[in-house]
Amino acid sequence: MSTAPLKSATQAELIEYVNTQAARIQSMQATVDIDTSVGGVKKGKVTDYQQIRGYVLARKPAMLRMIGLMPIVRNRAFDMVSDGKEFKLWVPPKNRFVVGRNDIETHNPAQPLENLRPQHIYDALLLREIDPQIEIAVMENDFEIVTDAKGHKVQQPDYEIEVIRKGEHGWFLSRKIMFSRTDLQPHRQLVYDQNGNLATDTHYEDYKDYSGANFPSQIEIWRPQEEYDITLTIVKLQLNEPLPDDKFVLQQPPGAEVVHLDQPQASETRGSPGGNNR
C-alpha cells in the first residue's frame, strides 16, 4: 500500500488522459517475460507454467503478434497472430496449427493455450480511447482493498471511470478503468461482455517512461471464464516504430495438424506439458 499523498482529478481530466495515451501509442514492440497459470474453481486446481521469454508486436487498429520461446533452448513454444477478426496459433511442440475467430469463444481444457485469443492481449496492452459517439463515461470515487506492509487488508482510495457502450441489444457496461490516487495512472481495467459477465481483469504496475510515454512494465491479464492468467513483464519496449505487414504473417507449416476452432472438434485427451500443479 502506498503512503504517498493522494492526488485529485476530474472526470474530464481522466477521460482526456485515456484518450491522449491511446492516441500517443500507435505501435509497440516488446521483449517480455511470460508467466502463465491455468485453472481455478471450475477446474479444481491451478497449474503454473515455467516462465518463458517472448516477444509482443502490436499495431493499431488491431494487429498483434506474440511469440513464446522454450526455456534454455529458446525454440518457439508458440507463435500467434491476429488482425483483430481472425487469428492463427502455431504450437510447434504439439505440431498443431490453430485457426479461429476472435469473436468465437471455445474452451478446450485439454489444450489451455488454445483458449487464448490475441485480441484479449491486444485490448489489455493498449487501452482503447473512450469514444463519445458510442460510449458514455461516468466517474466514481471508490476504493480498492489492498494489503499493507503488516499484511492487513485496508481500503485505498481510487477513481473509477465506468464506460457504458452502445451494443447491438442496447447499452451495457463495457469496462471499468481504475486510477490510483497516488499517481493518477490506470492500474486496473475490467472488461465485460454484453451479458454483464467479467471477461478480462487486467492489472497494470510499475509504470516507467518509454520514449516520453508512461507505460506499465508489468501487466497481468486474468480471464475468469477460461481460468487462465498471463503476466507480461517488460524487458525491452519500443513504441511507435514502423511495423510492416509482414511482421504479422504466420504461414501454416507443412505437415502440421490443422485445427479450425469454428468447426466441431473431437475430444482431446492429451494434456499440456511443462506444468506444475498446485
C-alpha atoms as a PDB file:
ATOM      1  CA  MET A   1       0.000   0.000   0.000  1.00  0.00           C
ATOM      2  CA  SER A   2       1.340   3.421  -0.936  1.00  0.00           C
ATOM      3  CA  THR A   3       1.658   6.149   1.700  1.00  0.00           C
ATOM      4  CA  ALA A   4       2.107   8.898  -0.913  1.00  0.00           C
ATOM      5  CA  PRO A   5      -0.263  11.883  -0.733  1.00  0.00           C
ATOM      6  CA  LEU A   6      -3.497  11.455  -2.666  1.00  0.00           C
ATOM      7  CA  LYS A   7      -3.929  13.384  -5.913  1.00  0.00           C
ATOM      8  CA  SER A   8      -7.167  14.694  -7.350  1.00  0.00           C
ATOM      9  CA  ALA A   9      -8.559  14.750 -10.878  1.00  0.00           C
ATOM     10  CA  THR A  10     -11.852  15.474 -12.579  1.00  0.00           C
ATOM     11  CA  GLN A  11     -13.787  13.126 -14.815  1.00  0.00           C
ATOM     12  CA  ALA A  12     -12.838  15.197 -17.865  1.00  0.00           C
ATOM     13  CA  GLU A  13      -9.130  15.039 -16.956  1.00  0.00           C
ATOM     14  CA  LEU A  14      -9.160  11.252 -16.572  1.00  0.00           C
ATOM     15  CA  ILE A  15     -11.004  10.752 -19.853  1.00  0.00           C
ATOM     16  CA  GLU A  16      -8.574  13.096 -21.586  1.00  0.00           C
ATOM     17  CA  TYR A  17      -5.658  11.102 -20.155  1.00  0.00           C
ATOM     18  CA  VAL A  18      -7.052   7.821 -21.510  1.00  0.00           C
ATOM     19  CA  ASN A  19      -7.711   9.297 -24.945  1.00  0.00           C
ATOM     20  CA  THR A  20      -4.366  11.100 -25.121  1.00  0.00           C
ATOM     21  CA  GLN A  21      -2.452   7.935 -24.223  1.00  0.00           C
ATOM     22  CA  ALA A  22      -4.497   5.915 -26.703  1.00  0.00           C
ATOM     23  CA  ALA A  23      -3.656   8.372 -29.483  1.00  0.00           C
ATOM     24  CA  ARG A  24       0.011   8.625 -28.485  1.00  0.00           C
ATOM     25  CA  ILE A  25       0.801   4.905 -28.804  1.00  0.00           C
ATOM     26  CA  GLN A  26       0.243   3.569 -32.319  1.00  0.00           C
ATOM     27  CA  SER A  27       2.540   0.554 -32.181  1.00  0.00           C
ATOM     28  CA  MET A  28       4.701  -1.365 -29.751  1.00  0.00           C
ATOM     29  CA  GLN A  29       7.466  -3.919 -29.977  1.00  0.00           C
ATOM     30  CA  ALA A  30       8.366  -5.579 -26.685  1.00  0.00           C
ATOM     31  CA  THR A  31      10.614  -8.266 -25.290  1.00  0.00           C
ATOM     32  CA  VAL A  32       8.808  -9.795 -22.334  1.00  0.00           C
ATOM     33  CA  ASP A  33       8.991 -12.494 -19.702  1.00  0.00           C
ATOM     34  CA  ILE A  34       5.767 -14.518 -19.727  1.00  0.00           C
ATOM     35  CA  ASP A  35       4.338 -16.177 -16.611  1.00  0.00           C
ATOM     36  CA  THR A  36       1.237 -18.300 -17.123  1.00  0.00           C
ATOM     37  CA  SER A  37      -1.143 -20.219 -14.888  1.00  0.00           C
ATOM     38  CA  VAL A  38      -4.274 -22.156 -15.801  1.00  0.00           C
ATOM     39  CA  GLY A  39      -7.161 -23.257 -13.611  1.00  0.00           C
ATOM     40  CA  GLY A  40      -9.257 -22.182 -10.656  1.00  0.00           C
ATOM     41  CA  VAL A  41     -12.578 -23.036  -9.061  1.00  0.00           C
ATOM     42  CA  LYS A  42     -14.036 -24.597 -12.218  1.00  0.00           C
ATOM     43  CA  LYS A  43     -11.013 -26.750 -12.966  1.00  0.00           C
ATOM     44  CA  GLY A  44     -10.424 -27.629  -9.325  1.00  0.00           C
ATOM     45  CA  LYS A  45      -6.694 -26.932  -9.416  1.00  0.00           C
ATOM     46  CA  VAL A  46      -4.223 -24.339 -10.646  1.00  0.00           C
ATOM     47  CA  THR A  47      -1.284 -25.247 -12.877  1.00  0.00           C
ATOM     48  CA  ASP A  48       1.698 -22.893 -13.063  1.00  0.00           C
ATOM     49  CA  TYR A  49       3.923 -22.970 -16.125  1.00  0.00           C
ATOM     50  CA  GLN A  50       7.616 -22.212 -16.227  1.00  0.00           C
ATOM     51  CA  GLN A  51       8.446 -18.620 -17.123  1.00  0.00           C
ATOM     52  CA  ILE A  52       9.427 -18.151 -20.751  1.00  0.00           C
ATOM     53  CA  ARG A  53      10.864 -15.304 -22.796  1.00  0.00           C
ATOM     54  CA  GLY A  54       8.717 -13.859 -25.540  1.00  0.00           C
ATOM     55  CA  TYR A  55       8.076 -11.054 -27.991  1.00  0.00           C
ATOM     56  CA  VAL A  56       4.950  -8.961 -28.498  1.00  0.00           C
ATOM     57  CA  LEU A  57       4.244  -6.814 -31.547  1.00  0.00           C
ATOM     58  CA  ALA A  58       1.132  -4.654 -31.733  1.00  0.00           C
ATOM     59  CA  ARG A  59      -0.028  -2.127 -34.301  1.00  0.00           C
ATOM     60  CA  LYS A  60      -3.246  -0.188 -34.392  1.00  0.00           C
ATOM     61  CA  PRO A  61      -6.007  -0.641 -35.162  1.00  0.00           C
ATOM     62  CA  ALA A  62      -5.954  -4.338 -34.212  1.00  0.00           C
ATOM     63  CA  MET A  63      -2.801  -6.199 -35.333  1.00  0.00           C
ATOM     64  CA  LEU A  64      -0.956  -8.356 -32.824  1.00  0.00           C
ATOM     65  CA  ARG A  65       1.767 -10.990 -32.856  1.00  0.00           C
ATOM     66  CA  MET A  66       3.031 -12.828 -29.811  1.00  0.00           C
ATOM     67  CA  ILE A  67       5.857 -15.367 -29.758  1.00  0.00           C
ATOM     68  CA  GLY A  68       6.893 -17.511 -26.795  1.00  0.00           C
ATOM     69  CA  LEU A  69      10.263 -19.272 -26.577  1.00  0.00           C
ATOM     70  CA  MET A  70      11.041 -22.540 -24.799  1.00  0.00           C
ATOM     71  CA  PRO A  71      13.286 -22.201 -21.718  1.00  0.00           C
ATOM     72  CA  ILE A  72      17.039 -22.674 -22.261  1.00  0.00           C
ATOM     73  CA  VAL A  73      16.923 -23.895 -25.881  1.00  0.00           C
ATOM     74  CA  ARG A  74      14.824 -20.881 -26.977  1.00  0.00           C
ATOM     75  CA  ASN A  75      12.942 -22.793 -29.673  1.00  0.00           C
ATOM     76  CA  ARG A  76       9.428 -21.471 -30.269  1.00  0.00           C
ATOM     77  CA  ALA A  77       6.835 -22.680 -27.770  1.00  0.00           C
ATOM     78  CA  PHE A  78       4.070 -20.861 -29.636  1.00  0.00           C
ATOM     79  CA  ASP A  79       3.548 -18.202 -32.277  1.00  0.00           C
ATOM     80  CA  MET A  80       0.244 -16.410 -32.810  1.00  0.00           C
ATOM     81  CA  VAL A  81      -1.018 -13.542 -34.921  1.00  0.00           C
ATOM     82  CA  SER A  82      -4.293 -11.677 -35.260  1.00  0.00           C
ATOM     83  CA  ASP A  83      -5.744  -8.993 -37.500  1.00  0.00           C
ATOM     84  CA  GLY A  84      -8.499  -8.240 -34.993  1.00  0.00           C
ATOM     85  CA  LYS A  85     -11.032 -10.597 -36.576  1.00  0.00           C
ATOM     86  CA  GLU A  86      -9.210 -13.866 -37.233  1.00  0.00           C
ATOM     87  CA  PHE A  87      -6.207 -15.396 -35.538  1.00  0.00           C
ATOM     88  CA  LYS A  88      -3.688 -18.163 -36.132  1.00  0.00           C
ATOM     89  CA  LEU A  89      -1.773 -20.073 -33.468  1.00  0.00           C
ATOM     90  CA  TRP A  90       1.201 -22.351 -34.140  1.00  0.00           C
ATOM     91  CA  VAL A  91       2.286 -24.691 -31.319  1.00  0.00           C
ATOM     92  CA  PRO A  92       5.480 -26.454 -32.516  1.00  0.00           C
ATOM     93  CA  PRO A  93       5.829 -28.877 -29.534  1.00  0.00           C
ATOM     94  CA  LYS A  94       2.388 -30.299 -30.424  1.00  0.00           C
ATOM     95  CA  ASN A  95       2.699 -29.749 -34.181  1.00  0.00           C
ATOM     96  CA  ARG A  96      -0.702 -28.006 -34.093  1.00  0.00           C
ATOM     97  CA  PHE A  97      -1.751 -25.056 -36.219  1.00  0.00           C
ATOM     98  CA  VAL A  98      -4.942 -23.483 -34.907  1.00  0.00           C
ATOM     99  CA  VAL A  99      -7.165 -21.117 -36.894  1.00  0.00           C
ATOM    100  CA  GLY A 100     -10.157 -19.299 -35.444  1.00  0.00           C
ATOM    101  CA  ARG A 101     -12.082 -16.096 -34.947  1.00  0.00           C
ATOM    102  CA  ASN A 102     -11.635 -13.719 -32.037  1.00  0.00           C
ATOM    103  CA  ASP A 103     -15.386 -13.363 -31.537  1.00  0.00           C
ATOM    104  CA  ILE A 104     -15.993 -17.111 -31.114  1.00  0.00           C
ATOM    105  CA  GLU A 105     -15.108 -18.487 -27.684  1.00  0.00           C
ATOM    106  CA  THR A 106     -14.158 -22.163 -27.483  1.00  0.00           C
ATOM    107  CA  HIS A 107     -12.978 -23.656 -24.197  1.00  0.00           C
ATOM    108  CA  ASN A 108     -10.639 -26.625 -24.518  1.00  0.00           C
ATOM    109  CA  PRO A 109      -9.429 -27.700 -21.042  1.00  0.00           C
ATOM    110  CA  ALA A 110      -7.021 -30.224 -22.563  1.00  0.00           C
ATOM    111  CA  GLN A 111      -5.314 -27.522 -24.645  1.00  0.00           C
ATOM    112  CA  PRO A 112      -5.393 -24.394 -22.438  1.00  0.00           C
ATOM    113  CA  LEU A 113      -3.173 -22.369 -24.766  1.00  0.00           C
ATOM    114  CA  GLU A 114      -5.860 -22.653 -27.437  1.00  0.00           C
ATOM    115  CA  ASN A 115      -8.258 -20.719 -25.201  1.00  0.00           C
ATOM    116  CA  LEU A 116      -6.015 -17.687 -25.546  1.00  0.00           C
ATOM    117  CA  ARG A 117      -7.155 -15.035 -28.000  1.00  0.00           C
ATOM    118  CA  PRO A 118      -4.702 -12.442 -29.326  1.00  0.00           C
ATOM    119  CA  GLN A 119      -7.470  -9.849 -29.133  1.00  0.00           C
ATOM    120  CA  HIS A 120      -7.585 -10.275 -25.339  1.00  0.00           C
ATOM    121  CA  ILE A 121      -3.868  -9.476 -25.168  1.00  0.00           C
ATOM    122  CA  TYR A 122      -4.216  -6.522 -27.529  1.00  0.00           C
ATOM    123  CA  ASP A 123      -7.112  -4.974 -25.602  1.00  0.00           C
ATOM    124  CA  ALA A 124      -5.196  -5.336 -22.330  1.00  0.00           C
ATOM    125  CA  LEU A 125      -1.945  -3.867 -23.669  1.00  0.00           C
ATOM    126  CA  LEU A 126      -3.343  -0.839 -25.472  1.00  0.00           C
ATOM    127  CA  LEU A 127      -6.166   0.957 -23.687  1.00  0.00           C
ATOM    128  CA  ARG A 128      -8.826   1.970 -26.171  1.00  0.00           C
ATOM    129  CA  GLU A 129      -9.987   5.563 -26.298  1.00  0.00           C
ATOM    130  CA  ILE A 130     -13.397   6.447 -24.901  1.00  0.00           C
ATOM    131  CA  ASP A 131     -15.494   7.143 -27.990  1.00  0.00           C
ATOM    132  CA  PRO A 132     -18.216   9.743 -27.297  1.00  0.00           C
ATOM    133  CA  GLN A 133     -20.138   8.578 -30.388  1.00  0.00           C
ATOM    134  CA  ILE A 134     -20.976   5.187 -28.888  1.00  0.00           C
ATOM    135  CA  GLU A 135     -19.815   5.408 -25.265  1.00  0.00           C
ATOM    136  CA  ILE A 136     -20.766   7.269 -22.106  1.00  0.00           C
ATOM    137  CA  ALA A 137     -18.233   7.633 -19.287  1.00  0.00           C
ATOM    138  CA  VAL A 138     -19.155   8.105 -15.620  1.00  0.00           C
ATOM    139  CA  MET A 139     -16.677   8.720 -12.788  1.00  0.00           C
ATOM    140  CA  GLU A 140     -16.969   7.184  -9.344  1.00  0.00           C
ATOM    141  CA  ASN A 141     -14.911   7.880  -6.226  1.00  0.00           C
ATOM    142  CA  ASP A 142     -14.246   4.405  -4.888  1.00  0.00           C
ATOM    143  CA  PHE A 143     -11.597   2.360  -3.120  1.00  0.00           C
ATOM    144  CA  GLU A 144      -9.654  -0.839  -3.626  1.00  0.00           C
ATOM    145  CA  ILE A 145      -8.908  -3.421  -0.960  1.00  0.00           C
ATOM    146  CA  VAL A 146      -5.120  -3.779  -0.701  1.00  0.00           C
ATOM    147  CA  THR A 147      -2.683  -5.331   1.765  1.00  0.00           C
ATOM    148  CA  ASP A 148      -0.405  -3.086   3.819  1.00  0.00           C
ATOM    149  CA  ALA A 149       3.147  -3.814   4.976  1.00  0.00           C
ATOM    150  CA  LYS A 150       1.855  -5.692   8.034  1.00  0.00           C
ATOM    151  CA  GLY A 151      -0.423  -7.929   5.994  1.00  0.00           C
ATOM    152  CA  HIS A 152      -3.619  -6.122   6.956  1.00  0.00           C
ATOM    153  CA  LYS A 153      -6.335  -5.525   4.378  1.00  0.00           C
ATOM    154  CA  VAL A 154      -7.082  -1.814   4.066  1.00  0.00           C
ATOM    155  CA  GLN A 155      -9.073   0.449   1.781  1.00  0.00           C
ATOM    156  CA  GLN A 156      -7.065   2.524  -0.695  1.00  0.00           C
ATOM    157  CA  PRO A 157      -8.986   5.318  -2.478  1.00  0.00           C
ATOM    158  CA  ASP A 158      -9.120   5.313  -6.258  1.00  0.00           C
ATOM    159  CA  TYR A 159     -11.044   6.799  -9.155  1.00  0.00           C
ATOM    160  CA  GLU A 160     -13.118   4.619 -11.448  1.00  0.00           C
ATOM    161  CA  ILE A 161     -14.244   5.541 -14.934  1.00  0.00           C
ATOM    162  CA  GLU A 162     -17.183   3.341 -15.925  1.00  0.00           C
ATOM    163  CA  VAL A 163     -17.624   3.146 -19.690  1.00  0.00           C
ATOM    164  CA  ILE A 164     -21.153   2.408 -20.908  1.00  0.00           C
ATOM    165  CA  ARG A 165     -21.214   1.288 -24.540  1.00  0.00           C
ATOM    166  CA  LYS A 166     -23.985   1.065 -27.105  1.00  0.00           C
ATOM    167  CA  GLY A 167     -24.208  -2.517 -28.361  1.00  0.00           C
ATOM    168  CA  GLU A 168     -26.445  -4.470 -30.696  1.00  0.00           C
ATOM    169  CA  HIS A 169     -29.029  -5.034 -27.969  1.00  0.00           C
ATOM    170  CA  GLY A 170     -28.796  -1.719 -26.146  1.00  0.00           C
ATOM    171  CA  TRP A 171     -26.452  -0.052 -23.679  1.00  0.00           C
ATOM    172  CA  PHE A 172     -24.189  -2.171 -21.465  1.00  0.00           C
ATOM    173  CA  LEU A 173     -21.286  -1.756 -19.055  1.00  0.00           C
ATOM    174  CA  SER A 174     -18.270  -2.240 -21.316  1.00  0.00           C
ATOM    175  CA  ARG A 175     -15.376  -1.651 -18.911  1.00  0.00           C
ATOM    176  CA  LYS A 176     -14.138  -0.001 -15.766  1.00  0.00           C
ATOM    177  CA  ILE A 177     -10.806   1.818 -15.699  1.00  0.00           C
ATOM    178  CA  MET A 178      -9.403   2.282 -12.202  1.00  0.00           C
ATOM    179  CA  PHE A 179      -6.894   5.036 -11.447  1.00  0.00           C
ATOM    180  CA  SER A 180      -4.591   5.114  -8.449  1.00  0.00           C
ATOM    181  CA  ARG A 181      -4.979   8.280  -6.388  1.00  0.00           C
ATOM    182  CA  THR A 182      -1.222   8.338  -5.732  1.00  0.00           C
ATOM    183  CA  ASP A 183      -0.134   8.790  -9.370  1.00  0.00           C
ATOM    184  CA  LEU A 184      -3.403   9.091 -11.375  1.00  0.00           C
ATOM    185  CA  GLN A 185      -2.303   6.254 -13.657  1.00  0.00           C
ATOM    186  CA  PRO A 186      -4.618   3.419 -14.760  1.00  0.00           C
ATOM    187  CA  HIS A 187      -3.780   0.459 -12.533  1.00  0.00           C
ATOM    188  CA  ARG A 188      -6.638  -1.864 -13.415  1.00  0.00           C
ATOM    189  CA  GLN A 189      -9.141  -2.407 -16.213  1.00  0.00           C
ATOM    190  CA  LEU A 190     -12.209  -4.646 -16.026  1.00  0.00           C
ATOM    191  CA  VAL A 191     -13.771  -5.593 -19.369  1.00  0.00           C
ATOM    192  CA  TYR A 192     -17.293  -7.035 -19.527  1.00  0.00           C
ATOM    193  CA  ASP A 193     -19.273  -8.857 -22.191  1.00  0.00           C
ATOM    194  CA  GLN A 194     -22.745  -7.736 -23.239  1.00  0.00           C
ATOM    195  CA  ASN A 195     -24.330 -10.125 -20.728  1.00  0.00           C
ATOM    196  CA  GLY A 196     -22.616  -8.385 -17.818  1.00  0.00           C
ATOM    197  CA  ASN A 197     -20.036 -11.121 -17.231  1.00  0.00           C
ATOM    198  CA  LEU A 198     -16.481 -10.135 -16.328  1.00  0.00           C
ATOM    199  CA  ALA A 199     -14.407 -11.139 -19.358  1.00  0.00           C
ATOM    200  CA  THR A 200     -10.938  -9.723 -18.600  1.00  0.00           C
ATOM    201  CA  ASP A 201      -9.348  -8.343 -15.435  1.00  0.00           C
ATOM    202  CA  THR A 202      -6.046  -6.576 -16.142  1.00  0.00           C
ATOM    203  CA  HIS A 203      -3.643  -5.078 -13.584  1.00  0.00           C
ATOM    204  CA  TYR A 204      -1.004  -2.512 -14.583  1.00  0.00           C
ATOM    205  CA  GLU A 205       2.006  -1.987 -12.319  1.00  0.00           C
ATOM    206  CA  ASP A 206       5.402  -0.287 -12.180  1.00  0.00           C
ATOM    207  CA  TYR A 207       4.957   2.485 -14.732  1.00  0.00           C
ATOM    208  CA  LYS A 208       8.132   3.645 -16.486  1.00  0.00           C
ATOM    209  CA  ASP A 209       8.982   6.258 -19.086  1.00  0.00           C
ATOM    210  CA  TYR A 210       9.482   4.775 -22.548  1.00  0.00           C
ATOM    211  CA  SER A 211      10.375   7.384 -25.165  1.00  0.00           C
ATOM    212  CA  GLY A 212       8.296  10.024 -23.420  1.00  0.00           C
ATOM    213  CA  ALA A 213       5.269   7.809 -22.775  1.00  0.00           C
ATOM    214  CA  ASN A 214       4.327   6.285 -19.438  1.00  0.00           C
ATOM    215  CA  PHE A 215       3.715   2.559 -19.816  1.00  0.00           C
ATOM    216  CA  PRO A 216       3.366  -0.219 -17.234  1.00  0.00           C
ATOM    217  CA  SER A 217       6.317  -2.591 -17.082  1.00  0.00           C
ATOM    218  CA  GLN A 218       4.185  -5.372 -15.600  1.00  0.00           C
ATOM    219  CA  ILE A 219       0.782  -6.358 -16.976  1.00  0.00           C
ATOM    220  CA  GLU A 220      -1.276  -9.192 -15.500  1.00  0.00           C
ATOM    221  CA  ILE A 221      -4.201 -10.471 -17.586  1.00  0.00           C
ATOM    222  CA  TRP A 222      -6.799 -12.708 -15.914  1.00  0.00           C
ATOM    223  CA  ARG A 223      -9.569 -14.358 -17.926  1.00  0.00           C
ATOM    224  CA  PRO A 224     -12.017 -15.728 -15.319  1.00  0.00           C
ATOM    225  CA  GLN A 225     -14.298 -17.572 -17.755  1.00  0.00           C
ATOM    226  CA  GLU A 226     -11.428 -19.600 -19.242  1.00  0.00           C
ATOM    227  CA  GLU A 227      -9.476 -19.546 -15.959  1.00  0.00           C
ATOM    228  CA  TYR A 228      -6.081 -18.545 -17.270  1.00  0.00           C
ATOM    229  CA  ASP A 229      -3.712 -15.852 -16.053  1.00  0.00           C
ATOM    230  CA  ILE A 230      -0.838 -14.326 -18.027  1.00  0.00           C
ATOM    231  CA  THR A 231       1.675 -11.862 -16.615  1.00  0.00           C
ATOM    232  CA  LEU A 232       3.884  -9.963 -19.044  1.00  0.00           C
ATOM    233  CA  THR A 233       6.980  -8.314 -17.581  1.00  0.00           C
ATOM    234  CA  ILE A 234       8.578  -5.833 -19.959  1.00  0.00           C
ATOM    235  CA  VAL A 235      12.287  -6.410 -20.581  1.00  0.00           C
ATOM    236  CA  LYS A 236      12.596  -4.024 -23.530  1.00  0.00           C
ATOM    237  CA  LEU A 237       9.989  -1.789 -25.160  1.00  0.00           C
ATOM    238  CA  GLN A 238       9.967   0.301 -28.330  1.00  0.00           C
ATOM    239  CA  LEU A 239       6.955   2.475 -29.067  1.00  0.00           C
ATOM    240  CA  ASN A 240       5.732   3.867 -32.382  1.00  0.00           C
ATOM    241  CA  GLU A 241       8.383   2.178 -34.516  1.00  0.00           C
ATOM    242  CA  PRO A 242       7.260   1.157 -38.035  1.00  0.00           C
ATOM    243  CA  LEU A 243       5.922  -2.417 -38.113  1.00  0.00           C
ATOM    244  CA  PRO A 244       5.311  -3.598 -41.699  1.00  0.00           C
ATOM    245  CA  ASP A 245       2.558  -6.060 -42.603  1.00  0.00           C
ATOM    246  CA  ASP A 246       4.961  -8.988 -42.988  1.00  0.00           C
ATOM    247  CA  LYS A 247       5.633  -8.873 -39.242  1.00  0.00           C
ATOM    248  CA  PHE A 248       2.077 -10.131 -38.766  1.00  0.00           C
ATOM    249  CA  VAL A 249       2.165 -13.043 -41.232  1.00  0.00           C
ATOM    250  CA  LEU A 250       2.125 -16.621 -39.938  1.00  0.00           C
ATOM    251  CA  GLN A 251       2.164 -19.353 -42.571  1.00  0.00           C
ATOM    252  CA  GLN A 252       0.858 -22.858 -41.947  1.00  0.00           C
ATOM    253  CA  PRO A 253       3.880 -25.168 -41.529  1.00  0.00           C
ATOM    254  CA  PRO A 254       3.963 -28.248 -43.796  1.00  0.00           C
ATOM    255  CA  GLY A 255       2.737 -31.393 -42.055  1.00  0.00           C
ATOM    256  CA  ALA A 256       1.131 -29.599 -39.110  1.00  0.00           C
ATOM    257  CA  GLU A 257      -2.172 -30.785 -37.651  1.00  0.00           C
ATOM    258  CA  VAL A 258      -4.668 -28.066 -38.578  1.00  0.00           C
ATOM    259  CA  VAL A 259      -7.461 -27.239 -36.116  1.00  0.00           C
ATOM    260  CA  HIS A 260     -10.342 -24.945 -37.086  1.00  0.00           C
ATOM    261  CA  LEU A 261     -11.950 -23.711 -33.874  1.00  0.00           C
ATOM    262  CA  ASP A 262     -15.122 -22.593 -35.649  1.00  0.00           C
ATOM    263  CA  GLN A 263     -15.792 -26.237 -36.524  1.00  0.00           C
ATOM    264  CA  PRO A 264     -16.746 -29.148 -34.187  1.00  0.00           C
ATOM    265  CA  GLN A 265     -13.693 -30.688 -32.563  1.00  0.00           C
ATOM    266  CA  ALA A 266     -13.027 -34.228 -31.457  1.00  0.00           C
ATOM    267  CA  SER A 267     -12.446 -34.520 -27.729  1.00  0.00           C
ATOM    268  CA  GLU A 268      -8.836 -34.073 -26.674  1.00  0.00           C
ATOM    269  CA  THR A 269      -7.191 -36.451 -24.234  1.00  0.00           C
ATOM    270  CA  ARG A 270      -3.654 -35.128 -24.225  1.00  0.00           C
ATOM    271  CA  GLY A 271      -2.645 -32.604 -21.569  1.00  0.00           C
ATOM    272  CA  SER A 272      -0.192 -29.734 -21.773  1.00  0.00           C
ATOM    273  CA  PRO A 273       3.405 -30.439 -20.743  1.00  0.00           C
ATOM    274  CA  GLY A 274       5.534 -28.230 -18.568  1.00  0.00           C
ATOM    275  CA  GLY A 275       3.027 -27.518 -15.812  1.00  0.00           C
ATOM    276  CA  ASN A 276       3.376 -27.838 -12.070  1.00  0.00           C
ATOM    277  CA  ASN A 277       0.126 -28.389 -10.210  1.00  0.00           C
ATOM    278  CA  ARG A 278      -0.545 -26.586  -7.020  1.00  0.00           C
END
